Coordinates of C-alpha atoms in Angstrom, one line a residue:
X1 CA 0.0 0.0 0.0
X2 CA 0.9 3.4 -0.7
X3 CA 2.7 4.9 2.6
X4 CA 2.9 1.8 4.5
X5 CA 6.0 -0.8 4.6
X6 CA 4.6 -3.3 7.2
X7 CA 2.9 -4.4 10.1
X8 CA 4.0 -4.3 14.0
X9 CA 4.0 -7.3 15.7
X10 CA 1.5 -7.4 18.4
X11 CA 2.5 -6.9 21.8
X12 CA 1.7 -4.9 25.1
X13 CA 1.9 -1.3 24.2
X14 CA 3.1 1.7 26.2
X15 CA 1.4 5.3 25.9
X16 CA 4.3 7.4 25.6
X17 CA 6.4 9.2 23.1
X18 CA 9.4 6.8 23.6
X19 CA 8.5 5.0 26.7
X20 CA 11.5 5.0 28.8
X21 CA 11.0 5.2 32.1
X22 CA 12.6 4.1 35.7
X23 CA 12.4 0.1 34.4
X24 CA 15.3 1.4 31.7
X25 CA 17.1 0.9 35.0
X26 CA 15.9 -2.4 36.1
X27 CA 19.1 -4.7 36.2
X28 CA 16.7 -7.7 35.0
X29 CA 16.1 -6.1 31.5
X30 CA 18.6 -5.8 28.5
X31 CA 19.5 -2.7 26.9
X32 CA 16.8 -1.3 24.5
X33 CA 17.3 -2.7 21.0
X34 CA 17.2 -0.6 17.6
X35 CA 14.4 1.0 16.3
X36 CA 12.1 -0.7 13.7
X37 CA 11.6 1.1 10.2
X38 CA 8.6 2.8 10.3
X39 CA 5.1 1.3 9.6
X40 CA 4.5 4.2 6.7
X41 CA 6.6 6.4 4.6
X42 CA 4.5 9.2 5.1
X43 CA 1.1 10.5 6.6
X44 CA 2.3 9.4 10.4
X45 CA 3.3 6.0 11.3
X46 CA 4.9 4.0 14.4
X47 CA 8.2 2.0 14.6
X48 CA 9.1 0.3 17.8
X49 CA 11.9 -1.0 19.8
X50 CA 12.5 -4.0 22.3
X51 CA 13.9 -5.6 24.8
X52 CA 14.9 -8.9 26.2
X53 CA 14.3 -10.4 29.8
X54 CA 17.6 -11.5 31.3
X55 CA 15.5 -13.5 34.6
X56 CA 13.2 -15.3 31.9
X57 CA 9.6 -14.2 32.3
X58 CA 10.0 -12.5 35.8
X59 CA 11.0 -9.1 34.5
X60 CA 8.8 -6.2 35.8
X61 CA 7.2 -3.7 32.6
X62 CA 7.2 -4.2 29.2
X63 CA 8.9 -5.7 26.8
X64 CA 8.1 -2.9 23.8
X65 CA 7.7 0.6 23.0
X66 CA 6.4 2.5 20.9
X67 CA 7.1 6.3 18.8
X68 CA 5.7 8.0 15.7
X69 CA 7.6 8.7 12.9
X70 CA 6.9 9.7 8.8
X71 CA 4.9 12.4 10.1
X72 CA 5.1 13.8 7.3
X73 CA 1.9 14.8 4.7
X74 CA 1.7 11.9 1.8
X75 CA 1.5 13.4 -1.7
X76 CA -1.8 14.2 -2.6
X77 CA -2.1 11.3 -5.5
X78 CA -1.3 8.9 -2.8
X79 CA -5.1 9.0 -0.9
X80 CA -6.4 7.9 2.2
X81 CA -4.6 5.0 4.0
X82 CA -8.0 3.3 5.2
X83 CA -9.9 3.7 2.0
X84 CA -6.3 1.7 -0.1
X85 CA -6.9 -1.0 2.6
X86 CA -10.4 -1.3 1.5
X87 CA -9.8 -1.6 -2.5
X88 CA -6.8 -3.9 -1.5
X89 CA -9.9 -6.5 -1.4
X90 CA -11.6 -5.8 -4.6
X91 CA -9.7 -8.6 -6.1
X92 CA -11.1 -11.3 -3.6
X93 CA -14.0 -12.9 -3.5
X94 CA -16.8 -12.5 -0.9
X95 CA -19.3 -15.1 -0.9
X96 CA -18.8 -15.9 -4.3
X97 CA -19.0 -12.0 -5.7
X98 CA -16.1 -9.7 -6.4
X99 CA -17.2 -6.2 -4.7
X100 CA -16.0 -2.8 -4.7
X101 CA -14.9 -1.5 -1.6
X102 CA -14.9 2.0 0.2
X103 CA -14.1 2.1 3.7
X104 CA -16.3 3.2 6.6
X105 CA -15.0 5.6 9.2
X106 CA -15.4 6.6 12.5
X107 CA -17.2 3.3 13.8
X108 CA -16.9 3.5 17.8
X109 CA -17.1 -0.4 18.5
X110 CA -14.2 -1.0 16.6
X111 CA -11.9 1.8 15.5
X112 CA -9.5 -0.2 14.4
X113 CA -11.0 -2.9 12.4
X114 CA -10.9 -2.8 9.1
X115 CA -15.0 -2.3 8.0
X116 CA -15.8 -1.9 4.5
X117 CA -19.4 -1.5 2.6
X118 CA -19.4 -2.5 -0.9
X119 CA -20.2 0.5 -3.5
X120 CA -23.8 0.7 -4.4
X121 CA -25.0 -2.4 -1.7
X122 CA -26.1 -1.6 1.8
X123 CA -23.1 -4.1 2.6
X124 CA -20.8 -3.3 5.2
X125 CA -18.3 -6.6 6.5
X126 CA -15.3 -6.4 8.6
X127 CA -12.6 -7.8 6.2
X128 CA -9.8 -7.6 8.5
X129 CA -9.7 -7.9 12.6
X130 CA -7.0 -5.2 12.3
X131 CA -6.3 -2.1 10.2
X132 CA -2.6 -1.4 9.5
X133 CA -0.2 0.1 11.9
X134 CA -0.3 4.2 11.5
X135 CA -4.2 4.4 10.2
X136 CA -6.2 7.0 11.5
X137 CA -8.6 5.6 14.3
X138 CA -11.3 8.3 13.0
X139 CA -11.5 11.2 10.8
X140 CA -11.7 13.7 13.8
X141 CA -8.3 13.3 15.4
X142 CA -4.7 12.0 14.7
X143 CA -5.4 9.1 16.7
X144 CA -4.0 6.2 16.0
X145 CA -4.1 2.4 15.4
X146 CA -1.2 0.1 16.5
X147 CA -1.8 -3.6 16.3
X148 CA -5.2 -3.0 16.9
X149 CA -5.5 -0.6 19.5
X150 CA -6.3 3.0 19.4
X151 CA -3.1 5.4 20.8
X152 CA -3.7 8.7 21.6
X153 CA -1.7 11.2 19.3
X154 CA -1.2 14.3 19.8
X155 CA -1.2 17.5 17.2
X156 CA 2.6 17.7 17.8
X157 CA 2.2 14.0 15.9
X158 CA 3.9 12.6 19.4
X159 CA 2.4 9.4 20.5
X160 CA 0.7 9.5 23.9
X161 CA 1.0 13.5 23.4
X162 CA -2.3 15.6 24.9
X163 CA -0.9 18.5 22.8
X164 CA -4.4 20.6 20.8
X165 CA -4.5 22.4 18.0
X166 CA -6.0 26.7 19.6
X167 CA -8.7 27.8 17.4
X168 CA -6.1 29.3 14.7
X169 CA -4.7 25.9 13.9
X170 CA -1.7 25.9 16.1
X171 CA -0.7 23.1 17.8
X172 CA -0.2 23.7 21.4
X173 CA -1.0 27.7 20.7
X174 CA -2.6 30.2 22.6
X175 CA -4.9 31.6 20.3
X176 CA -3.0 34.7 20.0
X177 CA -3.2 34.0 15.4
X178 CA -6.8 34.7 14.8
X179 CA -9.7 36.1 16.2
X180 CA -13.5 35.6 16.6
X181 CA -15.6 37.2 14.2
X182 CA -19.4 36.9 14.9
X183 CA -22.6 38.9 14.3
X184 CA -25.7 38.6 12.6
X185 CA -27.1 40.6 9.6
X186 CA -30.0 41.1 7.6
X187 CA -30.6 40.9 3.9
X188 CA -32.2 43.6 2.2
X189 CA -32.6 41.7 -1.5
X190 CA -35.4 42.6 -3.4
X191 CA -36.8 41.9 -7.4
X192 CA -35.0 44.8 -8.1
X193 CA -32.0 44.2 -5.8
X194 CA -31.1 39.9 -6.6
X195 CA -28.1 40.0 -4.5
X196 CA -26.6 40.9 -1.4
X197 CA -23.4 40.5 -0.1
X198 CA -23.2 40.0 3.9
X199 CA -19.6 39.3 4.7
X200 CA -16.3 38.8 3.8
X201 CA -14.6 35.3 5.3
X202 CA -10.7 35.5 4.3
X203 CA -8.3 32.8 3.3
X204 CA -7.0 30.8 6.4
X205 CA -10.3 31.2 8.2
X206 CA -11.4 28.8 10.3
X207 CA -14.3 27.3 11.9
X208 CA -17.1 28.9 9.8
X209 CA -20.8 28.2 10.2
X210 CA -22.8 30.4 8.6
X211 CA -26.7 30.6 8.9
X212 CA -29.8 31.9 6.9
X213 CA -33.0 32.0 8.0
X214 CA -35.6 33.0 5.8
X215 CA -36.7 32.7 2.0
X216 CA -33.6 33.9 0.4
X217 CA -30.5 31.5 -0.6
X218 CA -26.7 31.5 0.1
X219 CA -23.8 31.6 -2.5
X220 CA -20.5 32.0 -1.6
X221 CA -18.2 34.0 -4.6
X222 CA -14.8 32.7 -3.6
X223 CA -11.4 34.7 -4.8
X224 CA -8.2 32.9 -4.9
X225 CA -5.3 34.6 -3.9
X226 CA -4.1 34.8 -7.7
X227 CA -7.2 36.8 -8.4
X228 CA -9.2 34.4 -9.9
X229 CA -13.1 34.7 -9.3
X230 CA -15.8 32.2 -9.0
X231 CA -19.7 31.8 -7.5
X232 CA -21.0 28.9 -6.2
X233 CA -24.6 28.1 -5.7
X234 CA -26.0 24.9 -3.7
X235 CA -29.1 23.4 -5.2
X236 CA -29.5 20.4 -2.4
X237 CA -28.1 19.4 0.9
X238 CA -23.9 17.9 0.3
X239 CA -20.0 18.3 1.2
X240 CA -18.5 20.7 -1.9
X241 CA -15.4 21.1 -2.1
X242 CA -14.4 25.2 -3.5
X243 CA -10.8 26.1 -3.7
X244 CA -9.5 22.6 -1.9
X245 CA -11.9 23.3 0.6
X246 CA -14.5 21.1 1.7
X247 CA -17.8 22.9 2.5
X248 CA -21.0 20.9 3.8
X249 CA -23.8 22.6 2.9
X250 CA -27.4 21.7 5.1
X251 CA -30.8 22.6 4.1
X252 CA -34.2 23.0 5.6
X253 CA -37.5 24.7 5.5
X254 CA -36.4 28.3 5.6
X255 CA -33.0 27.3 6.8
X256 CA -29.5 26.9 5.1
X257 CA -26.5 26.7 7.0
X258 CA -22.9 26.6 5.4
X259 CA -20.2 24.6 7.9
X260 CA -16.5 25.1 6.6
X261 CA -13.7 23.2 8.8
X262 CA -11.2 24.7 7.0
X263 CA -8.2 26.5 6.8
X264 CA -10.4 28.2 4.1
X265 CA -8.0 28.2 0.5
X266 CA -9.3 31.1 -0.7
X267 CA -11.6 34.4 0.2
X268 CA -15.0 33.6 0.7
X269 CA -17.4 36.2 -0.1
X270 CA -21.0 35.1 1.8
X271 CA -23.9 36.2 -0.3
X272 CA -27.3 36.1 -0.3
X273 CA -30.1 35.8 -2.9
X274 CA -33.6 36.8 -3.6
X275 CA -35.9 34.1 -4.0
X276 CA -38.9 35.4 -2.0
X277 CA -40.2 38.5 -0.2
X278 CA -39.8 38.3 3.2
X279 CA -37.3 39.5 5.7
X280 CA -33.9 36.9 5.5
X281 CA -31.2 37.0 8.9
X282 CA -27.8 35.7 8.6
X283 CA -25.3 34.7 11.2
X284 CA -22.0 34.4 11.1
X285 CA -19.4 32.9 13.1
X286 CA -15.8 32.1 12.0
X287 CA -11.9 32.7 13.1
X288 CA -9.8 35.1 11.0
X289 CA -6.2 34.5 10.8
X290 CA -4.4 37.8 11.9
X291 CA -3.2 38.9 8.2
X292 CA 0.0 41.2 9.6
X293 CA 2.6 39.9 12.0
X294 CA 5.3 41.2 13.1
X295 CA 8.4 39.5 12.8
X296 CA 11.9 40.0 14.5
X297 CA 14.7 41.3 12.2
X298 CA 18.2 39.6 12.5
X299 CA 20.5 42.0 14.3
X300 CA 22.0 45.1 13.0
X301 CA 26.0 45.5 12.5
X302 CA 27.9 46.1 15.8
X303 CA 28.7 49.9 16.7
X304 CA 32.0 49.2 17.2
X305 CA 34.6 46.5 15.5
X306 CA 36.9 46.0 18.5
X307 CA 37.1 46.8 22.1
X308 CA 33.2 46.2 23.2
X309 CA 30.0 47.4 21.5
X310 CA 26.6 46.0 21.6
X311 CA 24.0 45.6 18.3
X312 CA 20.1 45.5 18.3
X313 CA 17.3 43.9 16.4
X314 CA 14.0 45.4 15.1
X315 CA 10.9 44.2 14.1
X316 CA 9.1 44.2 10.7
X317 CA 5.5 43.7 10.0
X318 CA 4.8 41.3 7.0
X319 CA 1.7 40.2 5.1
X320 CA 1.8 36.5 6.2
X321 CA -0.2 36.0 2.7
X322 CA 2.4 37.2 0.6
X323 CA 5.1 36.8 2.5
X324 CA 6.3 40.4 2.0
X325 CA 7.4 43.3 4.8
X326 CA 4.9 46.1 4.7
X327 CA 4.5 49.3 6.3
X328 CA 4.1 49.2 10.3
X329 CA 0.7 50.3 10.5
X330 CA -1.1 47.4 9.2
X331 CA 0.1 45.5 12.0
X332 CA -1.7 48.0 14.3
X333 CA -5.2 47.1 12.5
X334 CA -5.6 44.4 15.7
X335 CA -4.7 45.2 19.1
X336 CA -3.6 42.0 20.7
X337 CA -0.6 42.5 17.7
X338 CA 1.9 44.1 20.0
X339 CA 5.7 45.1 18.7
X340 CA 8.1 42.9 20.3
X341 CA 10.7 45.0 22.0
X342 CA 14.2 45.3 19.8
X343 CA 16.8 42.9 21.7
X344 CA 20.2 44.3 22.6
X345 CA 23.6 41.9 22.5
X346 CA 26.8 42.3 23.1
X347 CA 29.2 42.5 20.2
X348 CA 33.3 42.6 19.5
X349 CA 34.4 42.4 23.0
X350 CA 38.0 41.7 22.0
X351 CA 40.4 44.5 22.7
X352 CA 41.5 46.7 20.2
X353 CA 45.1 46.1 19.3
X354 CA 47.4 48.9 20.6
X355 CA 49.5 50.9 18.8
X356 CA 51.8 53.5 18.8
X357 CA 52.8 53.3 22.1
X358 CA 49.3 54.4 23.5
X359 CA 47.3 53.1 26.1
X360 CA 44.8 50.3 24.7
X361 CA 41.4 51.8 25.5
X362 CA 40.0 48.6 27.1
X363 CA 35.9 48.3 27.3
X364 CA 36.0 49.1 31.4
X365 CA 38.3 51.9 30.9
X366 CA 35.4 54.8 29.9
X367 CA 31.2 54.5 30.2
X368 CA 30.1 54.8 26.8
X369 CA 26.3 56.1 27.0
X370 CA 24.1 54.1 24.9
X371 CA 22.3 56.3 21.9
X372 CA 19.4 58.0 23.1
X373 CA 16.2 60.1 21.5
X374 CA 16.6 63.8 21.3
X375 CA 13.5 65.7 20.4
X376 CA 12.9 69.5 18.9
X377 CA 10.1 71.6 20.1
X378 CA 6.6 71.1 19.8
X379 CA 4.8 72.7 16.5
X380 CA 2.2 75.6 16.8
X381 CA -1.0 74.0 17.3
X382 CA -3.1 73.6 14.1
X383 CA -6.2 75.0 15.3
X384 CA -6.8 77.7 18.2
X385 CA -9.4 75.8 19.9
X386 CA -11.8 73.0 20.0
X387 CA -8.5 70.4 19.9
X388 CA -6.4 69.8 17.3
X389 CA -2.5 68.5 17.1
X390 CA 0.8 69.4 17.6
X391 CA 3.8 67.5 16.5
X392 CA 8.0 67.6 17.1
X393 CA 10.5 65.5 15.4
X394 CA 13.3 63.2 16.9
X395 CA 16.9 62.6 16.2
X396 CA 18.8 59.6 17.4
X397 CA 22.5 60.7 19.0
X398 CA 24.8 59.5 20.5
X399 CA 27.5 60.3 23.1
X400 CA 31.1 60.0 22.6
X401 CA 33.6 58.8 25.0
X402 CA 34.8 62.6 24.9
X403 CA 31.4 63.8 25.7
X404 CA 30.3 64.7 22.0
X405 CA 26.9 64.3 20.8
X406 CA 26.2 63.0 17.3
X407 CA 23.3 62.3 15.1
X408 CA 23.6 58.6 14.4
X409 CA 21.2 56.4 12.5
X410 CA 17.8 55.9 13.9
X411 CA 17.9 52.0 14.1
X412 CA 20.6 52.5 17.2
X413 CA 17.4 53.8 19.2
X414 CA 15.4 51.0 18.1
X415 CA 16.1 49.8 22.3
X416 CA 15.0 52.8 23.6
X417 CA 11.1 53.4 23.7
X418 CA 10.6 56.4 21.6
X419 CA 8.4 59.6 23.1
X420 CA 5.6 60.6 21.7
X421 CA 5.7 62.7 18.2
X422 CA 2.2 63.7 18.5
X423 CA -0.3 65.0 20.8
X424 CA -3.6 67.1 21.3
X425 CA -3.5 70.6 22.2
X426 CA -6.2 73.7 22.6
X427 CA -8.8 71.3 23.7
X428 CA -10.9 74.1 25.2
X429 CA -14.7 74.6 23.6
X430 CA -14.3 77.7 20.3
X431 CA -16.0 80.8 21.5
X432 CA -19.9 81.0 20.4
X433 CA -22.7 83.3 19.9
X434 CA -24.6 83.7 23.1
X435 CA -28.1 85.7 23.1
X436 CA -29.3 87.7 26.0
X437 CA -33.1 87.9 26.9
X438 CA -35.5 89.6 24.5
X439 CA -36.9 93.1 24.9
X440 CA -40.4 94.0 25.1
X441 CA -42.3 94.2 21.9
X442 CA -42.1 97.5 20.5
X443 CA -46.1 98.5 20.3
X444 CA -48.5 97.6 23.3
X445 CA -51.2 96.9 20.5
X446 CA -51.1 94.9 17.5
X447 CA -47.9 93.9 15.5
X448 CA -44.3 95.3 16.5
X449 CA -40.7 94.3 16.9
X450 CA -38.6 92.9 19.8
X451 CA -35.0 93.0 20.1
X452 CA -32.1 90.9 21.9
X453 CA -28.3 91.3 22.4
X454 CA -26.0 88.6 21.2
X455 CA -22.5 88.3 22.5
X456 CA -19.2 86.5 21.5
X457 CA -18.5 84.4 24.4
X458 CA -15.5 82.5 25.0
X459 CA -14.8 79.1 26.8
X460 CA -13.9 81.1 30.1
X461 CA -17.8 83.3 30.0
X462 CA -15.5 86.2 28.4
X463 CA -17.0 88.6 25.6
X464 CA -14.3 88.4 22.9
X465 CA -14.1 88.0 19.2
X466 CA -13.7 85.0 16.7
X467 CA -16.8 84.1 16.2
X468 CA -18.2 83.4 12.5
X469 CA -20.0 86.2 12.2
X470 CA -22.3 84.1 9.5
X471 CA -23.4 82.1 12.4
X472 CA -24.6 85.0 14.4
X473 CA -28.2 84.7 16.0
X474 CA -30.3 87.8 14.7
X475 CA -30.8 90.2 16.9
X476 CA -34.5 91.5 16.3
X477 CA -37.4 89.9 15.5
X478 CA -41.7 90.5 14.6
X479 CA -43.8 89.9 17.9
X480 CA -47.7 90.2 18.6
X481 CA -49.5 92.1 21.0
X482 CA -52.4 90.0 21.1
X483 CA -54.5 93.3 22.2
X484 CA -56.8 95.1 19.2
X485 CA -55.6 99.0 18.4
X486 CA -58.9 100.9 18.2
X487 CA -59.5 104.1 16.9
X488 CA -62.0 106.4 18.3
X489 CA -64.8 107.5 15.4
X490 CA -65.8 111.0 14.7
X491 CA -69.7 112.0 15.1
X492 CA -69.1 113.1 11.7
X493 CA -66.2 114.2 9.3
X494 CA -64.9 117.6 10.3
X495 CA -62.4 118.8 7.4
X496 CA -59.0 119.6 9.4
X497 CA -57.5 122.9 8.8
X498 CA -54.0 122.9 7.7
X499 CA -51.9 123.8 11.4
X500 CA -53.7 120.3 12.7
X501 CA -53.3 118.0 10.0
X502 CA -49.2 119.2 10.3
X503 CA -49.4 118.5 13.9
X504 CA -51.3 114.9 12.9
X505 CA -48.9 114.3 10.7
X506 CA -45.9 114.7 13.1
X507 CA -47.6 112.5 15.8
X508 CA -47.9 109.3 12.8
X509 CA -44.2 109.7 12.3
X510 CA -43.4 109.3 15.9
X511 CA -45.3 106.2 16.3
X512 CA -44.2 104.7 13.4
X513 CA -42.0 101.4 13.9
X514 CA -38.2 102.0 14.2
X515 CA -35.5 99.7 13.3
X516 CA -33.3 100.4 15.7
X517 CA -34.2 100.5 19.5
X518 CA -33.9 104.1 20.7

């Protein structure tokens, strides 16, 4: 079979990575004999090693241990161990019929027996008591079968190893790769608007289950990292597989639900489409890889080349995607993606070789300061109130054993945290346009004016200019009198001579309705 060589021999088996214990010490054992070539030449198989009793069949322990080996990934071509196991019978008769086989997984009873159903039959026989050494004891883990036993396996491939994969798909991580990305959202498609697209799930994404409930359908538009496009529609309940990725796809009454594994080998975009007119929710839940990392940089030259001198480190952020260094501040997109601190080694500490005569300046002989940050003043600030931002630049010097400062490079400071460059200044509210109370209204009867005063005031209650003056409150406005103006009547018209109507006159002009207050 492809990726196997042969079968262990069946003996007691110990649960441990190499199985050496206090009975290596036991005076009534032999030494520990070679290790056997491995059951597999790739995909994860065991070899073993034993030992011979020296008292006969008293000795205390066991005889045989066990360790993983060929951990390695088998070539794609090669297929599943279980499933060449099966078709290794197609070739035999079973009750008198020549069958194609396919294996069947995950069977609790006996995980390592070798069960087969034959294609297209509701036939399922155990062909063999025993699968071969290094198969798979079930799909869900990297468990393992060795001569017929199940052994734990960890995800650092270590037999008898309790080591997980975290969420992100490191083994033994923390967690500290991805992040949880979950919500719900609702899908506003429409005969005029077919299609919707809810969320982006990125390649490397893990653990993603998405749900819609409602009329409407999902389709996932998937973009490889190449650029190339493609949509993908599910007419009936199956496991898909988009991009190398295997995608099981369930289906009910006003339900679909999308379950991904993954590592996801592409972008998924999640979309949804119109196919009836009532309200459709999706959920989403999934793990995103963090895209930026930073990475440590191998250390910069030493400051000195004899005598004692010391080099640092940085870090770089790269796009784990492409594998390129970008700029710092896509690393900053995530907040549990902190900047290691640069480290700081001593370098050259031979002496520097006299000559002429002088004294060899020798590393204990002076303190040499390490470089430090030198700032300039702060900038004006860019607005005179309501906050805005000031700024100062930094220099990177450094002290000389005769007290000089210099401007050295800037990655000599990388050690040293650097002060801030940038900060908020004038914080205090802008002055505004504050009106007092109104006047009376000009008239006591009917319709007149009423008139306010409107001040500049400034964050401290000060009068004061700077205000935009196009923003100014008005000052006056119409008001109401609700009391009716009468006007006595005459008994009958009397024709007025000309010294009254002047003095008539100059009364009308007095009560009309000013402007400006007086």
């Amino acid at each position: 079979y492809a990726g196997s060589s042969k079968t262990l021999p069946f003996l007691p088996i110990i649960n441990s990575r190499t199985a050496r214990s206090d009975e290596d010490k036991d005076d009534s054992w032999d030494a520990w004999g070679a290790w056997s070539d491995c059951s597999r030449t790739c995909g994860g198989g065991a070899s073993y090693s034993l030992r011979r009793c020296l008292n006969g069949r008293n000795c205390e322990g066991r005889n045989i241990r066990y360790k993983t080996c060929s951990s390695n990934d088998c070539p794609s071509d090669v297929g599943d161990f279980r499933a060449q196991q099966c078709s290794a019978y197609n070739d035999v008769k079973y009750q008198g019929h020549f069958y194609e086989w396919i294996p069947v997984y995950n069977d609790p009873s006996a995980p390592c027996a070798l069960k087969c159903q034959a294609l297209g039959k509701n036939l399922v026989v155990e062909l063999a008591p025993k699968v071969l050494d290094g198969t798979r004891c079930n799909t869900e883990s990297l468990d393992m079968c060795i001569s017929g036993i199940c052994q734990a396996v960890g995800c650092d491939r270590q037999l008898g190893s309790n080591a997980k994969e975290d969420n992100c798909g490191v083994c033994a991580g923390d967690g500290s790769t991805c992040r949880l990305v979950r919500g719900q959202a609702k899908a506003h498609v429409s005969p005029e608007k077919r299609e919707e697209t809810v969320i982006a799930v990125p390649h490397g994404s893990r653990s993603v289950r998405i749900t819609l409930k409602g009329p409407a359908h999902l389709v996932i538009e998937s973009k490889t990292l190449q650029g190339e496009k493609g949509e993908h529609t599910f007419n009936a309940p199956g496991t898909f597989v988009i991009e190398n990725t295997t995608v099981e796809f369930q289906k009910s009454t006003d339900r679909e639900t999308i379950k991904i594994q993954g590592p996801l080998g592409a972008d998924f975009i999640i979309k949804v489409g119109y196919s009836g007119s009532k309200e459709s929710v999706v959920q989403f839940f999934f793990y995103q890889p963090i895209s930026h990392q930073w990475r440590q940089t191998e250390f910069f030259p030493c400051t000195v080349t004899c005598g004692g001198g010391y080099q640092l480190n940085s870090a770089e952020c790269v796009d784990i995607r492409l594998k390129r260094v970008v700029p710092d501040h896509y690393c900053h997109y995530h907040p549990e993606n902190k900047k290691p601190k640069p480290k700081l080694k001593e370098c050259n500490m031979d002496p520097c070789p006299s000559s002429d005569g002088f004294k060899e300046i020798m590393p204990y002989d002076h303190f040499q300061p390490l470089p430090r940050w030198e700032h300039n003043p702060w900038t004006a600030c860019s607005v005179s109130c309501g906050g805005g931002i000031q700024r100062r630049s930094f220099v990177c010097v450094e002290e000389t054993i005769h007290g000089e400062i210099l401007q050295v490079e800037e990655w000599k400071c990388m050690y040293a945290p650097k002060p801030k460059v940038i900060q908020t200044c004038n914080l205090f509210d802008c002055p505004k346009w504050v009106a007092m109370e109104w006047s009376q209204c000009t008239v006591t009867c009917g319709r007149g004016l009423r008139y306010r005063v409107v001040l500049c005031i400034d964050h401290r209650g000060q009068h004061v200019g700077g205000c935009n003056p196009q923003l100014k409150l008005h000052i006056k406005e119409e008001c109401i009198v609700p009391v009716p103006c009468y006007k006595p009547k005459e008994k009958s018209p009397v024709e007025a001579k000309l010294p009254w109507f002047k003095q008539a006159h100059e009364m009308e002009e007095t009560i009309t309705v000013s402007e400006e207050p007086t």
